[in-house]
XYZ file of C-alpha atoms in Angstrom:
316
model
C -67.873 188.040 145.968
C -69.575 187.847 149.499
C -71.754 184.983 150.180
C -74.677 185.225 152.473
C -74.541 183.297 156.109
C -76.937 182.718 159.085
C -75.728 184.650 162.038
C -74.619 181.121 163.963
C -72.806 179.856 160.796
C -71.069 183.445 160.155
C -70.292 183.816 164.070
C -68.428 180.596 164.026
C -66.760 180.930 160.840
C -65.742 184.540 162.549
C -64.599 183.061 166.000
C -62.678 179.815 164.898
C -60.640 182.482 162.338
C -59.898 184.641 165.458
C -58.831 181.439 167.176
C -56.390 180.726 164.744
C -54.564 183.990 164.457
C -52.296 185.830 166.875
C -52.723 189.422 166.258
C -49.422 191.638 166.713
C -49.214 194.750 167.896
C -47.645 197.953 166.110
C -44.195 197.825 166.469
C -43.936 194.880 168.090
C -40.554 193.096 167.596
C -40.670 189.318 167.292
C -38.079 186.772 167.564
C -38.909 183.462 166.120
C -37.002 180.522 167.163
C -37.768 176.830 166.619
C -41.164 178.483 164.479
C -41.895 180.013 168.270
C -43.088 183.741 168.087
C -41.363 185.903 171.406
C -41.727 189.388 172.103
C -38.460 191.075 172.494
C -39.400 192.433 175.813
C -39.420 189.074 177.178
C -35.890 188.406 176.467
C -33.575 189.887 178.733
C -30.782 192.325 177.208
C -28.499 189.845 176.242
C -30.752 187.672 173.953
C -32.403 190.824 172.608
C -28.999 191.928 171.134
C -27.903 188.562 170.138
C -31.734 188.203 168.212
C -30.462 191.757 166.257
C -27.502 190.623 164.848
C -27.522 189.594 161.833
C -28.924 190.939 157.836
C -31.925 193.105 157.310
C -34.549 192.610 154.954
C -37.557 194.636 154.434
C -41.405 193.501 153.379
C -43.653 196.365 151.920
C -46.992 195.151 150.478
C -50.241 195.783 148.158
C -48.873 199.504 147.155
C -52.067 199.441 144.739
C -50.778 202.617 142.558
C -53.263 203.945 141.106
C -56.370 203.637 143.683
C -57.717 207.353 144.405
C -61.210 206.219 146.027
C -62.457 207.591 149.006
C -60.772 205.126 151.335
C -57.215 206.717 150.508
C -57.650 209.164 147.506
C -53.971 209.517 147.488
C -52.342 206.150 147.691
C -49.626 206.949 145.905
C -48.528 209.736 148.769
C -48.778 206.776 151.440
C -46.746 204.948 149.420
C -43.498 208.036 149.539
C -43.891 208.247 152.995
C -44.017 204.368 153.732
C -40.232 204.492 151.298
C -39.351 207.216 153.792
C -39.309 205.363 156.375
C -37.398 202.918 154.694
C -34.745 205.323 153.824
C -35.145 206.555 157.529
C -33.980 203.628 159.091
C -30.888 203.205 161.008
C -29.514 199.870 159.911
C -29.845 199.656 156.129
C -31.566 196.626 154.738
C -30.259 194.399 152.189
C -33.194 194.484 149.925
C -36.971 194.725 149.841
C -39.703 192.496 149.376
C -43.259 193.333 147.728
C -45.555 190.974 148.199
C -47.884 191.794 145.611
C -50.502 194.306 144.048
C -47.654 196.786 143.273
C -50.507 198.636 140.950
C -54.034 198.950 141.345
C -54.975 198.053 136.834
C -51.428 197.159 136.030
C -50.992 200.167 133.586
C -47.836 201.148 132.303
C -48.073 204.151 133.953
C -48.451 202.846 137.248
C -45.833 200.587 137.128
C -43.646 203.068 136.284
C -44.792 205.337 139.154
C -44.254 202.508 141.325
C -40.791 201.530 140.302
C -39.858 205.564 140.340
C -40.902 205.247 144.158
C -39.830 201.954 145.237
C -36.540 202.375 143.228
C -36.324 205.670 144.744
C -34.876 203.547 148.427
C -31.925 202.709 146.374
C -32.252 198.677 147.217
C -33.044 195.628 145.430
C -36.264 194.524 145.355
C -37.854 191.083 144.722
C -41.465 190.646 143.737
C -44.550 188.854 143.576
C -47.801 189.452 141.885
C -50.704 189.934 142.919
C -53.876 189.701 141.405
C -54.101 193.416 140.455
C -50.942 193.540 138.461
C -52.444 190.450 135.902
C -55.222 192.800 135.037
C -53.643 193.598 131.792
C -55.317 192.386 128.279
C -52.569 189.971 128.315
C -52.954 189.063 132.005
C -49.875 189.034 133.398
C -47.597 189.946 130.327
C -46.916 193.790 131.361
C -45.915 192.331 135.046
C -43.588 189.736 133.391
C -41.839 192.037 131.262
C -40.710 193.926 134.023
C -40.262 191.563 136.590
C -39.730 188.300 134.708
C -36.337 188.077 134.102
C -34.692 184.881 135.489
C -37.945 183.349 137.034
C -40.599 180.284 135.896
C -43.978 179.958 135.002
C -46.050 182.735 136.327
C -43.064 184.603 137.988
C -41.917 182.181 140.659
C -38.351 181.630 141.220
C -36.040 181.679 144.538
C -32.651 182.897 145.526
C -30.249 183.030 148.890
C -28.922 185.582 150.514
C -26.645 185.361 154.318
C -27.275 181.422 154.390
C -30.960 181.993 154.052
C -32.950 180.639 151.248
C -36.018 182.567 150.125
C -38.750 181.268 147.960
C -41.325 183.686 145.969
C -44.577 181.913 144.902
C -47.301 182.695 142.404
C -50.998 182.029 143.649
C -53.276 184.795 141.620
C -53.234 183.298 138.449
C -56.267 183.070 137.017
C -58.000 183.708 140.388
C -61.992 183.900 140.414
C -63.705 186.902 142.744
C -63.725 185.894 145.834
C -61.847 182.275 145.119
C -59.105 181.164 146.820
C -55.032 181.300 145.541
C -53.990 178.326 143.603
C -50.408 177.500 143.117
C -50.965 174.699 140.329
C -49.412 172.196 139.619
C -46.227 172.819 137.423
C -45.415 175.012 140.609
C -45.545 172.666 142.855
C -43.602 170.556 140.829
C -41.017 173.196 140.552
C -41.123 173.636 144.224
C -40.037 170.094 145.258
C -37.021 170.692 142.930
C -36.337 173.729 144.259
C -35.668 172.079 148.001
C -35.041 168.559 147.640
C -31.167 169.376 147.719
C -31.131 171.824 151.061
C -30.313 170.684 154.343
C -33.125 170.265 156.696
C -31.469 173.079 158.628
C -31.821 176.145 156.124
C -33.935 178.872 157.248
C -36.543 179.163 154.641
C -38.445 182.040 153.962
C -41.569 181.936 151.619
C -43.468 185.083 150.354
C -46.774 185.219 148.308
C -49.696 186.969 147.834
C -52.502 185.526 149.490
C -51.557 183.683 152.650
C -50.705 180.717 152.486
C -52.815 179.372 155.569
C -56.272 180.045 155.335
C -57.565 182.874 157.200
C -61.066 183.049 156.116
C -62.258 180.868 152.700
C -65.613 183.111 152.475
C -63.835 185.983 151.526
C -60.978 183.854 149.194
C -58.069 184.433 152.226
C -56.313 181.735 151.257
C -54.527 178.985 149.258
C -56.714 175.964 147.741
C -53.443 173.591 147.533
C -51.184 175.308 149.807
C -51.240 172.099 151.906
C -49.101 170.656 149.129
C -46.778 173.394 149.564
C -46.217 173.178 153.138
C -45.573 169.531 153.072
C -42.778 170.233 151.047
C -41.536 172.279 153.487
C -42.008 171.191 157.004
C -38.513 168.661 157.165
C -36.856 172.100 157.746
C -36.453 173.338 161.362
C -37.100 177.122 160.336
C -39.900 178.023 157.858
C -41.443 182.059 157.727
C -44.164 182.770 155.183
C -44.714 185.962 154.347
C -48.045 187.759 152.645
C -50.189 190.707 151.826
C -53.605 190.434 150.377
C -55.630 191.060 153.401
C -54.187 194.181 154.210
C -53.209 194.006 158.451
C -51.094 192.280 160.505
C -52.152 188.560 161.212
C -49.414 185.958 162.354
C -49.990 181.808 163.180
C -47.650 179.317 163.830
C -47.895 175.548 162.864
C -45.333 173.582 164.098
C -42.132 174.871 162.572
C -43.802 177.471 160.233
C -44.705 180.745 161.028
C -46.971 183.131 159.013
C -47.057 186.633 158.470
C -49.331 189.094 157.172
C -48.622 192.600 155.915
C -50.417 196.251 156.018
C -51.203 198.023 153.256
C -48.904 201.252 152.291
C -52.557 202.198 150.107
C -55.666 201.429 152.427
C -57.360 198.887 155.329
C -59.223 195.921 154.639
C -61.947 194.954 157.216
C -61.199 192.116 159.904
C -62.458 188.905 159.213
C -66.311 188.875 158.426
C -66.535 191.882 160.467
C -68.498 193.034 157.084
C -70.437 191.897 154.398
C -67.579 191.369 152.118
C -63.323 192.091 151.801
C -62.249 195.738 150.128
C -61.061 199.057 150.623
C -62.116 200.077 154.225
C -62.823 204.024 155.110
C -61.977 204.642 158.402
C -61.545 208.568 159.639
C -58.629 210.756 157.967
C -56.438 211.143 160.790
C -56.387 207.525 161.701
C -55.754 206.105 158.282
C -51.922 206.106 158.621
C -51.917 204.122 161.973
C -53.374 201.276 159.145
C -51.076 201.396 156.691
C -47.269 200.265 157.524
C -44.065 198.310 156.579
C -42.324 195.173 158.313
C -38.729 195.227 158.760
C -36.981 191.468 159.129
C -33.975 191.163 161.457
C -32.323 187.606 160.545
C -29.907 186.184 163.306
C -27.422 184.784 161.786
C -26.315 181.317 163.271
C -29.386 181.453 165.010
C -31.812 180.741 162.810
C -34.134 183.597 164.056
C -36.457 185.632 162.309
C -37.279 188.894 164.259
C -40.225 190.940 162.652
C -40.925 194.597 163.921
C -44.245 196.075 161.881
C -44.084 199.811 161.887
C -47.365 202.439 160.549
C -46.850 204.968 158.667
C -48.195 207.246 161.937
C -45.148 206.272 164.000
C -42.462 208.939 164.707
């Protein structure tokens, strides 16, 4: 829902947001290191290589199967091409990561078209809701019957892979338009569990829905009790959440968490109050695919290093 603003109030709101955030450039690759961003073309040869070592994982977000309005009429197509470039990288990745909105109505028809495609990279994938795949009469039952298995609540649960443990939250339940994530209670209770018995040195890596940090409350980009969450979470020396929602690349660090946003493989969303409300943004045919993109994770084992390259869908 937008809410109206005087110019002064709306121009702050705007510029402190901007303050916040450190955009990154397509195809950038990041190394993160003590929850410190680098580019990779600061680091001289030696580090670069070190920072590449390690296991692969790749996020792909908001998918929306199903959406055919004018702003990309054929999501579904963006979404092939986005899984060919996962099957057209050179090191394979251990798995995938979809942080949410996997369908546009959560029919049964587009889930199935989505699993057909995602499934079609030949990887695991773990998932997270987001609030388009609770849209069902039973609001949230056709998402839990296919992605359920083995997790709490809503759909949360966690796992490790290479020494790394990863953590995937709910925060769409029951969400209001244009209201803020909520992880609730019983989560956060599950959460504290979930960590109390890891060493302060595991890499943790978080991935939700709507970011965790908030990026702009007018339009609902962000977490009402995420504070909660983060407390839990900041005795650990290497912390990376990761999100979709908002549809482009955003990135802040806080301390010894770092936060990443995700393209779209269906369609833009507008910057922050840079328009009356959030949605699908048009923007000219030929430049929609420099929008729309995946993020593949480098993990440095030993290291504790994250290092995040975001590719479009318009790079050769």
């Amino acid at each position: 829902m937008a809410h109206d603003h005087d110019d002064k109030h709306e121009g702050m709101t705007r510029r402190h947001a901007l303050e916040c955030m450190i955009w990154a450039g397509t195809g950038v690759l990041w190394t993160v290191s003590g929850g410190i961003p680098k580019s990779l073309s600061l680091l001289n040869s030696a580090e670069a290589a070190e920072a590449a070592k390690g296991f692969t994982f790749l996020q792909i977000s908001d998918s929306h199967v199903g959406f055919d309005k004018p702003a990309n009429p054929h999501a579904i197509d963006t979404l092939k091409e986005a899984i060919g470039k996962v099957g057209a990288l050179k090191t394979r990745p251990s798995f995938m990561i979809h942080t949410g909105d996997i369908t546009h109505l959560s029919t049964a028809d587009q889930f199935d078209n989505a699993a057909q495609i995602i499934g079609s990279a030949g990887l695991p994938v773990h998932y997270v809701p987001g609030e388009h795949d609770l849209v069902d009469e039973a609001q949230g039952k056709a998402y839990l019957d296919r992605y359920g298995k083995g997790t709490k609540g809503a759909g949360w649960y966690s796992f490790d892979q290479e020494g790394v443990h990863f953590i995937g939250l709910v925060n769409v339940v029951n969400l209001k338009s244009g209201g803020l994530g909520n992880l609730g209670a019983e989560q956060l209770a599950w959460l504290a569990d979930d960590v109390k018995g890891l060493s302060a040195e595991t890499p943790i890596v978080v991935f939700a829905h709507i970011p965790l940090w908030t990026i702009y409350p007018e339009w609902g980009w962000g977490t009402d009790d995420s504070a909660q969450a983060l407390s839990l979470l900041r005795r650990f020396g290497s912390v990376t959440v990761l999100n979709g929602h908002i549809h482009q690349i955003m990135q802040k660090v806080e301390g010894n968490i770092t936060f990443h946003t995700a393209r779209s493989t269906a369609f833009p969303q507008p910057a922050p109050g840079a328009a009356k409300a959030p949605g699908p943004m048009k923007v000219p045919e030929g430049e929609l695919r420099s929008y729309l993109g995946i993020t593949d994770v480098v993990f440095a084992v030993g290291k504790n290093e994250l290092a995040l390259t975001d590719s479009t869908l318009a790079d050769k």
